[in-house]
Amino acid sequence: MNQNSNRNSVREPSQLTQQIHLTDRLNVIKKHKWLIITLFLVTVSLVSIYSFTTSPVYMATTQLEIERPFLSEQSLESAMSREYRTIEDDFETQIHLLSNPDLVHEVIKNLDLKKEFDAIYGVDVEKAIFSTPPFAKSNSSEKLPENIDSKDPIEMQTSDSAFVMDEVAKWYRSNINIEPIGTSYLVNISFKGPTREMAVRVANAHAHAFVEKNIELQYREFQKTIDWLKIQLEEQKKKVEESVLAIHNYKKKYNIVSFMDRENIVSHKLVELNYLLIQANAEMMKKKTAYDQLQTFSLGRENPFSLPEFKEDTVIQKLRLELVDLKAKKTKLASIYRAKHPKTLEINSRLNKLEKDIILEVQQIKIATKAELDRAVSKVDVLQNELDNYKQEELSFNEKTINYDVLKREAESNQNIYDILLKEVRETSLIGDTRRSNIRIIHEAKLPRSPIKPKKALNILLSIIFSLVFGVGLAFFLEYMDKSVKTPEDVSRHLDMSVLGIIPYDKSLKLKKIPALLTDESLLGERRYDRNYYQYDIMTNLLPKFSLMQTDKSGQILMVESTTSGEGKSSVLARSAINLARQGLRVLMVDADVQRPSLHDMFGINGSMEKGLLGAISKVLSLNIQEGTLDSYSVDDLFSLIALNKQSGRLTITNDSQTMTAVFDKGCFLHLQNRDVPCSNRLGTMLLNGGVITECQLKDALERNQRTGLPLGYILLNAGYINQNQLHGPIKLQMEEQLQKLFSWKQGSFSFEPASIKSYEDKKIHFWEDYVPIINRLGCMGGNRYLEDEILSHVVSLNEPNLSLLPAGRGSEKSGSLLFFTLLSKFLDILKQHFNVILVDAPPILDTLNSFKPLFSMVDGVIFVIKPGQASIKDTNAAVNCIKESQTKIIGTVLNQVKKGQIYY
């Protein structure tokens, strides 16, 4: 009941701490702090070295605006190509033209960027190329390859120069970036260079070169358009002349003048009036257009002097030149003087006066143009009236002059086309002379304040953030991947065991390699000694366990186990033994880890390693008993030695006047013969008194026994007097009484005669009975002499009172064999009679592949040692399950070598 309550008291804290708290996270970081600090320092140092040693790169940006192409240009293009392009198409075309190789080569040539390229890479590319054959002078008489000798040096020099330019162009294109801005028609031209000045110079030069190239391209397109229009105009003029001549020939052919003199004159006059009216209308429209343009004249608009009337007016042209000159002077003075400076005021005054003169002159031209417009309108009205009169006269000639009308309409159409072409030529010439462009620079590049890379502050900040985040993440990852048992809560949660104690980590044990325990040290409480290591008292939890386990007056056997080697089970066993000894208990430590014994080194035991557990086992197994006295060997010793050596034969033991013979078959006890048994205890008398057989049957069986020497029971069964069940009980009772008597003998002699024993396999006469429990019980009661003396001779008493050690020793018997475990079990039973507590240091469970599993059945309980971080939970559970499968009680767990912060205490 108390044990269950203790176990529940251990589980309750673990259940409460299953939830992860902030302190657990902080403790994980604290546990891996050196990993985080190392990663932080390495990352920040590398990034800092890179940031401060890398050459800086600067970037300057120029912004362009690409507007819609001029209407005349687009109309002509549409007319010639019979397709219409949107402004998006033109914008994409200009974006591609910005990286045109010709433009790149032109900028490189204008800025002489080949020198910049040589300065960046520290080598003169052109010199490096031309220093090789055939340009380099060589006194060697070796012939050059045929493919080089066959080439012209001038041709090779030209190709190498092109190669140099291509290399520089590749470098140029790798550093320039053309980037449209969103859905607008703005474009950023950025260039990256090693210096601020170079980046600004190249970005601006690229933008200006592109604008100039665009202006030149548009100018050439306008010139082509004008040339094309002039050709079309000449052709159309010939068509007009041919149309007029066709009309004249038509009238002459049909003799219209002689036969219809008046009507022909009227018709001719009508044609003439129509032509004059068209000319008048064209002139009127021209004057009206000019007057409308004069009405909207303003000096503030773009190209205010582009009207044809202004070009023919010398006064306006003179005033325009003066205005341009004064504006240039004003711009120059604005960069030198302030707005209220006398010179600036004087210039502004002159500009105002000149603008007024221009406006007055424009007013005069406007008045003159208005007068001409009125005259043109009047002329159109007169011609229109005259034309209307002649049309009335011409109506009668329509049926006869159909073909004449067709010719007239063709002539009119040709004339209209001629007028339109003439107007287009004039407008295109006017636009082409202005040399305008639809691309303009919005913002020129300025000197950048800082390089775009490396960004030292940003790099270092990011490295700090990254290293801390990655370090903390790595710490949590390592903690997550660590599947070992680390805390008492892990023991309770995953292993379902209580924790007896926690032993802190002692670095000095590893560094100085001193014995783990010195028997002359005081271990009361937790103290620090000259040896600089901690002792830990686990008796508070361990001692109460013995009161619960104590079932008889013999001692308790406890095994100290671990999952794998290196968990410090031997150190824990030694600590526990010393603590128990100082509590007044007689304690024996048994080093059963015969493959890696360590207890003798811990306690500084010197001397021959033959003395120990393996030495005792080897000596006992090598003993061959033949004869002797019971003063040196007890009956239990004799039975045990015969069983261990699996001998067959008869053991005869004589005490005073009594003699008993024990029959063994391959070490197994079969039968005990005693001819001095009283009549009341003899088998025949017991069967006769029980009414199983008659006196005649008994007499007949005894006669056969004397004559043949066969066992009496065998004779009775064979004769059919009794059956096996009737024989079993009396024989067992008789055998137990005789064994009790035999094991009570303390004086006497013995002899062993090896022989093969006949076994009655037939089921009717099978006497075989398992007397091992009875023999073991009688052996414990009677004690041992030889085995006890032998095993106690290998026990070493230590300086610590009540503390002894049975080292592993060295012997010929292989550990893990059946004989080893059988004799070890016998030794432990003997030692229990001399010690209160026996602590067995067993091999690690998983290291021995369960070969020492029979050892569990010999002990009363197991103390399980766990070193945090050593074995995984899976392996530890496998080891614990191995103990539980043997139905051995686990007293509790000891966490050994716990580092500060590892279990967060």
PDB file of C-alpha atoms in Angstrom, residues 275 556 584 802:
ATOM      1  CA  TYR A 275     -12.006  74.836-111.085  1.00  0.00           C
ATOM      2  CA  GLN A 556      18.666  -8.961   0.128  1.00  0.00           C
ATOM      3  CA  GLY A 584      25.017  -0.169   9.890  1.00  0.00           C
ATOM      4  CA  ASN A 802      30.710  -3.373   7.070  1.00  0.00           C
TER       5      ASN A 802
END
